[in-house]
Amino acid sequence: MIAKEITKVHNFGPGPGILPAEVLQQAAEACINFDNLNLSVLEISHRSKNFEKVMEESKALVKELLGLKEGYQVLFLGGGASMQFAMVPCNLLRTDGKAGYVNTGVWAGKALKESKIVGNTVVVASSEDKKFSYIPKGYAIPTDLDYLHITSNNTIYGTQIKQFPKTSVPLVCDMSSDIFSRKVNGNDFALIYAGAQKNMGPAGATMVAVREDLLGKTGRKNLSMLDYQVHIKGESMYNTPPVFPIYVSMLTLRWLKKNGGIEWIEKINEQKAAAMYHEIDRNSMFTGTTVVEDRSNMNVTFIMHKPELEPEFDKLWKEAGISGLRGHRDVGGYRASLYNALPLESVNALTEVMQAFEKKFA
Ligand SMILES: *Cc1c(COP(=O)(O)O)cnc(C)c1O
């Protein structure tokens, strides 16, 4: 029996993150009987017609939601966003070339680390001097870079790039934690990648959208599994793709499109973030951890003025059916992740708890 009504807690978890209840319902049903085949989606061939259709639709939805023009290839790969930290330099960094990185946190730092192993890599800008609490701006971008790597949203530190750098250098962007949350022009990027588990689906699939004309120019041989051209030729089925995470990602993208697409979700995401930051700024018990202009609409980080009261606050929000609010160990305090599937009502539930906490302890 599959529950028709899924009773959910307010899930503010940073990732794997919340998915729409109707998507979970559909995914659960497909685990028993997919496409009326009397087979589970977990036990079908990735080369079956039915799954080919899933792959096609997933790619088409990505292209549509990112507004991608001709010339882009969309892939669904395994290995997480972390695998892309390695694949990007392996495919785009020339043997006699140079890669540039903007270091805005843990994930950007891990991407940078891999590129240094592959070849000549420079840090173009960094916010490490102030514990990654802001987004560097106005930095000079060397024109001889093979690419510039940026992280659109810093999941751990709670900062987000509001204005992407304007440059003739190919832009590579890790959008793992804010993909499909706001309007971006996909065509401004040479390559976009995102692990599914923050804003798109379950863990296990990573979406890559890449301009095909930039590939095959490194002057170096590449291992097959790390080679975008191999995966393009194999239509994301060079090896067995993560069938179930791709299927659930497709369901989530369908859900997004059906409800009004990026324009619809961006408005809701802005409302959720505004409500959170308004409460943080108003409430005498809390303070935000980032500069105001770079505050993330996806991961809202905040700390308590009196950390000794944290157990009291924790009790209150847990009693209110809230989950996943603890901050990352590098930042401490709290992090409310407001991914697409989190409704405004959940944010209201949290701000009410923050108000009740202030009344009791201020
Ligand atoms: C979570 C996250 C990653 C790591 O993703 P994995 O799928 O675990 O490899 C990379 N970049 C960003 C911005 C993230 O939020």
Short mmCIF file of C-alpha atoms and ligand atoms in Angstrom, two decimals:
data_model
loop_
_atom_site.label_atom_id
_atom_site.label_comp_id
_atom_site.label_asym_id
_atom_site.label_seq_id
_atom_site.Cartn_x
_atom_site.Cartn_y
_atom_site.Cartn_z
CA MET A 1 0.00 0.00 0.00
CA ILE A 2 1.21 3.43 -0.88
CA ALA A 3 0.06 6.27 1.33
CA LYS A 4 -1.94 8.77 -0.71
CA GLU A 5 -1.37 11.58 1.74
CA ILE A 6 2.22 11.96 2.78
CA THR A 7 2.39 13.79 6.09
CA LYS A 8 5.65 15.64 6.08
CA VAL A 9 7.72 17.54 8.58
CA HIS A 10 8.98 20.99 7.65
CA ASN A 11 12.19 19.81 5.99
CA PHE A 12 14.86 22.53 5.98
CA GLY A 13 17.65 20.00 5.35
CA PRO A 14 20.60 21.18 3.21
CA GLY A 15 20.80 18.10 1.02
CA PRO A 16 19.58 15.65 0.02
CA GLY A 17 16.80 18.16 0.26
CA ILE A 18 13.03 18.26 0.25
CA LEU A 19 11.10 17.01 -2.78
CA PRO A 20 7.48 17.81 -3.70
CA ALA A 21 5.04 15.40 -2.02
CA GLU A 22 3.36 14.60 -5.34
CA VAL A 23 6.74 13.69 -6.84
CA LEU A 24 7.41 11.29 -3.95
CA GLN A 25 3.99 9.77 -4.53
CA GLN A 26 4.65 9.27 -8.24
CA ALA A 27 8.14 7.92 -7.56
CA ALA A 28 6.76 5.48 -5.00
CA GLU A 29 4.17 4.23 -7.47
CA ALA A 30 6.81 3.81 -10.19
CA CYS A 31 8.83 1.68 -7.77
CA ILE A 32 5.99 -0.84 -7.94
CA ASN A 33 4.65 -0.38 -11.45
CA PHE A 34 6.40 1.88 -13.94
CA ASP A 35 4.52 3.03 -17.06
CA ASN A 36 2.00 0.17 -16.58
CA LEU A 37 4.71 -2.33 -17.46
CA ASN A 38 4.14 -4.27 -14.23
CA LEU A 39 7.84 -3.71 -13.70
CA SER A 40 9.50 -1.43 -11.16
CA VAL A 41 11.46 1.55 -12.45
CA LEU A 42 14.24 -0.02 -10.37
CA GLU A 43 14.33 -3.16 -12.49
CA ILE A 44 13.95 -1.94 -16.07
CA SER A 45 16.69 -1.79 -18.66
CA HIS A 46 18.20 1.65 -19.16
CA ARG A 47 18.07 0.78 -22.87
CA SER A 48 14.33 0.15 -22.84
CA LYS A 49 12.09 2.47 -24.89
CA ASN A 50 10.38 3.58 -21.69
CA PHE A 51 13.58 4.75 -20.07
CA GLU A 52 14.86 6.32 -23.27
CA LYS A 53 11.77 8.50 -23.14
CA VAL A 54 12.58 9.48 -19.55
CA MET A 55 16.12 10.49 -20.55
CA GLU A 56 14.85 12.47 -23.54
CA GLU A 57 12.25 14.33 -21.52
CA SER A 58 14.70 15.07 -18.69
CA LYS A 59 17.18 16.62 -21.12
CA ALA A 60 14.46 18.58 -22.91
CA LEU A 61 13.16 19.98 -19.61
CA VAL A 62 16.65 21.06 -18.57
CA LYS A 63 17.17 22.82 -21.90
CA GLU A 64 13.80 24.51 -21.68
CA LEU A 65 14.12 25.64 -18.06
CA LEU A 66 17.64 27.00 -18.65
CA GLY A 67 16.59 28.54 -21.99
CA LEU A 68 19.51 26.85 -23.75
CA LYS A 69 19.99 27.52 -27.45
CA GLU A 70 21.53 25.17 -30.01
CA GLY A 71 25.03 23.93 -29.31
CA TYR A 72 24.52 22.65 -25.77
CA GLN A 73 24.55 19.02 -24.75
CA VAL A 74 22.81 17.92 -21.58
CA LEU A 75 24.16 14.92 -19.69
CA PHE A 76 23.07 13.01 -16.60
CA LEU A 77 26.08 11.41 -14.97
CA GLY A 78 27.02 9.63 -11.76
CA GLY A 79 29.65 10.65 -9.25
CA GLY A 80 27.95 13.73 -7.83
CA ALA A 81 28.97 17.33 -8.31
CA SER A 82 32.32 16.30 -6.84
CA MET A 83 33.03 14.24 -9.96
CA GLN A 84 32.51 17.42 -11.99
CA PHE A 85 35.23 19.12 -9.94
CA ALA A 86 37.55 16.66 -11.72
CA MET A 87 35.82 16.36 -15.09
CA VAL A 88 35.75 20.10 -15.77
CA PRO A 89 39.55 20.55 -15.84
CA CYS A 90 40.05 17.17 -17.52
CA ASN A 91 37.91 18.38 -20.43
CA LEU A 92 38.48 22.13 -20.59
CA LEU A 93 41.96 22.86 -19.25
CA ARG A 94 44.56 22.74 -22.05
CA THR A 95 48.02 21.31 -21.40
CA ASP A 96 49.50 24.75 -22.14
CA GLY A 97 46.48 26.65 -20.81
CA LYS A 98 45.24 28.09 -17.54
CA ALA A 99 42.09 27.78 -15.45
CA GLY A 100 40.75 30.49 -13.10
CA TYR A 101 38.73 29.85 -9.95
CA VAL A 102 36.74 32.09 -7.64
CA ASN A 103 37.09 30.64 -4.16
CA THR A 104 33.88 31.25 -2.24
CA GLY A 105 33.75 28.27 0.10
CA VAL A 106 34.21 24.59 0.76
CA TRP A 107 32.80 23.39 -2.58
CA ALA A 108 34.65 25.98 -4.65
CA GLY A 109 37.82 25.01 -2.79
CA LYS A 110 37.35 21.35 -3.61
CA ALA A 111 36.82 22.19 -7.30
CA LEU A 112 39.99 24.29 -7.23
CA LYS A 113 41.95 21.45 -5.65
CA GLU A 114 41.13 19.08 -8.52
CA SER A 115 42.00 21.61 -11.20
CA LYS A 116 45.42 22.17 -9.62
CA ILE A 117 46.11 18.46 -10.00
CA VAL A 118 45.18 18.56 -13.70
CA GLY A 119 47.07 21.70 -14.74
CA ASN A 120 47.90 25.38 -14.42
CA THR A 121 45.29 26.92 -12.13
CA VAL A 122 45.00 30.38 -10.60
CA VAL A 123 42.72 31.80 -7.90
CA VAL A 124 41.20 34.87 -9.51
CA ALA A 125 39.33 36.01 -6.38
CA SER A 126 38.59 34.68 -2.91
CA SER A 127 36.51 35.53 0.13
CA GLU A 128 38.51 33.29 2.45
CA ASP A 129 39.85 36.39 4.29
CA LYS A 130 36.43 36.86 5.89
CA LYS A 131 35.37 33.23 6.36
CA PHE A 132 33.55 33.19 3.01
CA SER A 133 30.89 35.58 4.32
CA TYR A 134 30.68 37.55 1.06
CA ILE A 135 30.97 37.23 -2.72
CA PRO A 136 34.08 38.86 -4.25
CA LYS A 137 33.24 41.50 -6.84
CA GLY A 138 35.03 43.75 -9.31
CA TYR A 139 38.04 41.45 -9.65
CA ALA A 140 40.10 41.36 -12.83
CA ILE A 141 39.64 38.26 -14.97
CA PRO A 142 42.70 37.32 -17.04
CA THR A 143 41.62 37.10 -20.69
CA ASP A 144 43.86 34.11 -21.39
CA LEU A 145 41.96 31.69 -19.16
CA ASP A 146 40.55 28.50 -20.66
CA TYR A 147 37.62 29.01 -18.30
CA LEU A 148 36.56 30.74 -15.11
CA HIS A 149 34.94 28.51 -12.47
CA ILE A 150 32.37 30.03 -10.13
CA THR A 151 29.87 28.64 -7.59
CA SER A 152 26.50 30.32 -7.94
CA ASN A 153 25.33 29.49 -4.42
CA ASN A 154 27.50 28.59 -1.47
CA THR A 155 25.41 26.01 0.31
CA ILE A 156 27.47 25.98 3.51
CA TYR A 157 28.20 29.70 3.98
CA GLY A 158 24.84 31.04 2.76
CA THR A 159 26.08 33.40 0.06
CA GLN A 160 24.84 33.63 -3.52
CA ILE A 161 26.10 35.38 -6.64
CA LYS A 162 23.43 37.90 -7.61
CA GLN A 163 25.25 39.25 -10.65
CA PHE A 164 27.38 36.85 -12.66
CA PRO A 165 30.74 38.17 -13.91
CA LYS A 166 30.68 39.58 -17.44
CA THR A 167 33.63 38.19 -19.35
CA SER A 168 34.68 36.83 -22.72
CA VAL A 169 36.25 33.87 -20.89
CA PRO A 170 34.07 30.71 -20.87
CA LEU A 171 32.17 30.59 -17.57
CA VAL A 172 31.81 27.28 -15.74
CA CYS A 173 29.31 27.30 -12.91
CA ASP A 174 28.56 24.87 -10.09
CA MET A 175 24.82 25.47 -9.61
CA SER A 176 24.23 22.47 -7.37
CA SER A 177 22.28 24.29 -4.71
CA ASP A 178 20.33 26.90 -6.66
CA ILE A 179 19.70 25.41 -10.09
CA PHE A 180 16.15 26.11 -11.32
CA SER A 181 15.51 28.40 -8.35
CA ARG A 182 15.75 31.71 -10.24
CA LYS A 183 15.99 33.06 -13.72
CA VAL A 184 19.45 32.72 -15.26
CA ASN A 185 20.39 32.86 -18.90
CA GLY A 186 21.93 29.45 -19.45
CA ASN A 187 23.56 30.71 -22.63
CA ASP A 188 25.86 32.96 -20.57
CA PHE A 189 27.68 29.82 -19.43
CA ALA A 190 30.01 27.44 -21.22
CA LEU A 191 29.18 24.72 -18.73
CA ILE A 192 26.68 24.36 -15.90
CA TYR A 193 26.65 21.42 -13.54
CA ALA A 194 24.52 20.48 -10.57
CA GLY A 195 24.21 17.47 -8.32
CA ALA A 196 20.52 16.56 -8.27
CA GLN A 197 20.04 16.22 -4.54
CA LYS A 198 19.63 19.87 -3.56
CA ASN A 199 17.01 21.26 -5.89
CA MET A 200 16.27 18.69 -8.57
CA GLY A 201 15.89 15.13 -7.32
CA PRO A 202 17.50 12.38 -5.25
CA ALA A 203 21.26 11.93 -4.85
CA GLY A 204 23.02 9.91 -7.52
CA ALA A 205 22.53 11.92 -10.71
CA THR A 206 24.40 15.03 -11.76
CA MET A 207 23.21 17.27 -14.56
CA VAL A 208 25.81 18.77 -16.90
CA ALA A 209 24.96 21.22 -19.67
CA VAL A 210 27.97 21.95 -21.84
CA ARG A 211 28.71 23.87 -25.02
CA GLU A 212 29.91 21.13 -27.32
CA ASP A 213 32.27 23.33 -29.38
CA LEU A 214 34.57 23.76 -26.36
CA LEU A 215 35.36 20.05 -26.06
CA GLY A 216 38.22 17.96 -27.40
CA LYS A 217 40.81 20.75 -27.27
CA THR A 218 42.95 20.00 -24.24
CA GLY A 219 45.79 18.30 -26.14
CA ARG A 220 45.67 15.46 -23.65
CA LYS A 221 44.13 12.00 -23.59
CA ASN A 222 41.29 11.52 -21.19
CA LEU A 223 39.96 8.48 -19.36
CA SER A 224 36.69 7.38 -20.97
CA MET A 225 34.48 7.81 -17.93
CA LEU A 226 35.85 11.35 -17.40
CA ASP A 227 35.34 12.37 -21.02
CA TYR A 228 32.26 14.47 -21.83
CA GLN A 229 32.58 13.56 -25.50
CA VAL A 230 32.33 9.85 -24.63
CA HIS A 231 29.17 10.51 -22.61
CA ILE A 232 27.69 12.73 -25.33
CA LYS A 233 28.31 10.03 -27.93
CA GLY A 234 26.75 7.47 -25.58
CA GLU A 235 23.78 9.79 -24.91
CA SER A 236 24.42 9.57 -21.14
CA MET A 237 24.34 5.78 -21.46
CA TYR A 238 27.99 4.97 -22.03
CA ASN A 239 27.60 3.03 -18.82
CA THR A 240 24.44 2.31 -16.85
CA PRO A 241 23.12 5.72 -15.84
CA PRO A 242 21.51 6.37 -12.43
CA VAL A 243 18.06 5.41 -13.68
CA PHE A 244 15.98 6.16 -10.60
CA PRO A 245 17.52 9.55 -9.70
CA ILE A 246 17.10 10.63 -13.32
CA TYR A 247 13.48 9.51 -13.32
CA VAL A 248 12.69 11.40 -10.11
CA SER A 249 14.54 14.47 -11.40
CA MET A 250 12.31 14.36 -14.46
CA LEU A 251 9.23 14.24 -12.23
CA THR A 252 10.47 17.26 -10.27
CA LEU A 253 11.17 19.25 -13.43
CA ARG A 254 7.70 18.33 -14.73
CA TRP A 255 6.26 19.58 -11.44
CA LEU A 256 8.17 22.82 -11.80
CA LYS A 257 7.06 23.39 -15.39
CA LYS A 258 3.44 22.47 -14.72
CA ASN A 259 3.18 25.02 -11.91
CA GLY A 260 4.60 27.91 -13.92
CA GLY A 261 8.31 27.20 -14.28
CA ILE A 262 11.18 29.37 -13.10
CA GLU A 263 9.13 32.58 -12.99
CA TRP A 264 6.67 30.96 -10.60
CA ILE A 265 9.25 29.40 -8.29
CA GLU A 266 11.51 32.45 -8.24
CA LYS A 267 8.73 34.58 -6.77
CA ILE A 268 8.01 32.02 -4.06
CA ASN A 269 11.71 31.61 -3.31
CA GLU A 270 12.03 35.39 -2.92
CA GLN A 271 9.07 35.46 -0.55
CA LYS A 272 10.51 32.65 1.55
CA ALA A 273 13.95 34.26 1.77
CA ALA A 274 12.48 37.70 2.52
CA ALA A 275 10.40 36.25 5.37
CA MET A 276 13.44 34.46 6.84
CA TYR A 277 15.80 37.43 6.65
CA HIS A 278 13.14 39.80 7.92
CA GLU A 279 12.75 37.66 11.03
CA ILE A 280 16.50 37.26 11.54
CA ASP A 281 16.98 41.03 11.32
CA ARG A 282 14.00 41.80 13.53
CA ASN A 283 14.61 39.15 16.19
CA SER A 284 16.93 40.22 19.02
CA MET A 285 18.12 36.64 19.60
CA PHE A 286 19.62 35.99 16.15
CA THR A 287 21.97 37.45 13.60
CA GLY A 288 22.82 36.56 10.01
CA THR A 289 26.33 35.32 9.16
CA THR A 290 26.86 36.91 5.72
CA VAL A 291 26.94 40.42 4.29
CA VAL A 292 23.40 41.50 3.46
CA GLU A 293 23.84 42.06 -0.29
CA ASP A 294 25.15 38.54 -0.89
CA ARG A 295 22.59 36.66 1.18
CA SER A 296 21.50 33.40 -0.38
CA ASN A 297 17.83 32.83 -1.18
CA MET A 298 18.43 29.09 -0.86
CA ASN A 299 20.50 28.56 2.30
CA VAL A 300 19.83 31.06 5.07
CA THR A 301 22.57 30.93 7.71
CA PHE A 302 22.18 32.53 11.14
CA ILE A 303 23.58 32.26 14.63
CA MET A 304 22.35 32.99 18.11
CA HIS A 305 23.65 35.85 20.24
CA LYS A 306 23.58 33.55 23.28
CA PRO A 307 24.75 30.15 22.02
CA GLU A 308 24.14 28.69 25.48
CA LEU A 309 20.42 28.91 24.65
CA GLU A 310 20.73 26.73 21.56
CA PRO A 311 19.33 23.59 23.29
CA GLU A 312 16.20 25.57 24.24
CA PHE A 313 15.69 26.77 20.68
CA ASP A 314 16.37 23.29 19.32
CA LYS A 315 13.64 21.88 21.54
CA LEU A 316 11.12 24.43 20.28
CA TRP A 317 11.67 23.89 16.57
CA LYS A 318 11.75 20.15 16.89
CA GLU A 319 8.44 20.25 18.74
CA ALA A 320 7.03 22.33 15.87
CA GLY A 321 7.80 19.53 13.40
CA ILE A 322 10.83 21.24 11.89
CA SER A 323 13.80 19.21 10.72
CA GLY A 324 17.28 19.77 9.29
CA LEU A 325 17.99 23.21 10.74
CA ARG A 326 21.44 22.71 12.28
CA GLY A 327 24.18 24.73 10.62
CA HIS A 328 27.23 23.21 8.97
CA ARG A 329 30.04 22.55 11.43
CA ASP A 330 32.21 25.20 9.68
CA VAL A 331 29.70 27.98 10.38
CA GLY A 332 27.83 26.72 13.44
CA GLY A 333 24.41 28.02 14.43
CA TYR A 334 21.59 27.37 12.03
CA ARG A 335 20.92 26.99 8.34
CA ALA A 336 17.44 27.04 6.85
CA SER A 337 17.58 25.59 3.35
CA LEU A 338 14.68 26.92 1.30
CA TYR A 339 14.83 24.70 -1.76
CA ASN A 340 12.11 24.83 -4.41
CA ALA A 341 9.89 22.17 -2.85
CA LEU A 342 9.79 23.86 0.57
CA PRO A 343 6.48 25.73 0.90
CA LEU A 344 6.13 29.22 2.37
CA GLU A 345 4.07 27.69 5.19
CA SER A 346 7.19 25.92 6.44
CA VAL A 347 9.04 29.23 6.62
CA ASN A 348 6.11 30.74 8.50
CA ALA A 349 6.24 27.82 10.95
CA LEU A 350 9.92 28.53 11.58
CA THR A 351 9.59 32.29 11.99
CA GLU A 352 6.77 31.69 14.48
CA VAL A 353 9.07 29.47 16.53
CA MET A 354 11.77 32.16 16.41
CA GLN A 355 9.26 34.71 17.69
CA ALA A 356 8.09 32.41 20.47
CA PHE A 357 11.69 31.79 21.44
CA GLU A 358 12.38 35.52 21.66
CA LYS A 359 9.29 36.11 23.80
CA LYS A 360 10.40 33.43 26.23
CA PHE A 361 14.10 34.18 26.53
CA ALA A 362 14.84 37.78 25.50
C1 LIG B 1 26.44 19.60 -2.24
C2 LIG B 1 27.31 20.37 -3.15
C3 LIG B 1 28.37 19.77 -3.86
C4 LIG B 1 28.76 18.33 -3.67
O1 LIG B 1 27.87 17.48 -4.28
P1 LIG B 1 28.11 15.90 -4.30
O2 LIG B 1 26.97 15.46 -5.16
O3 LIG B 1 28.02 15.42 -2.90
O4 LIG B 1 29.43 15.63 -4.90
C5 LIG B 1 29.09 20.55 -4.72
N1 LIG B 1 28.82 21.86 -4.90
C6 LIG B 1 27.82 22.48 -4.23
C7 LIG B 1 27.57 23.93 -4.45
C8 LIG B 1 27.05 21.75 -3.34
O5 LIG B 1 26.05 22.37 -2.68
#
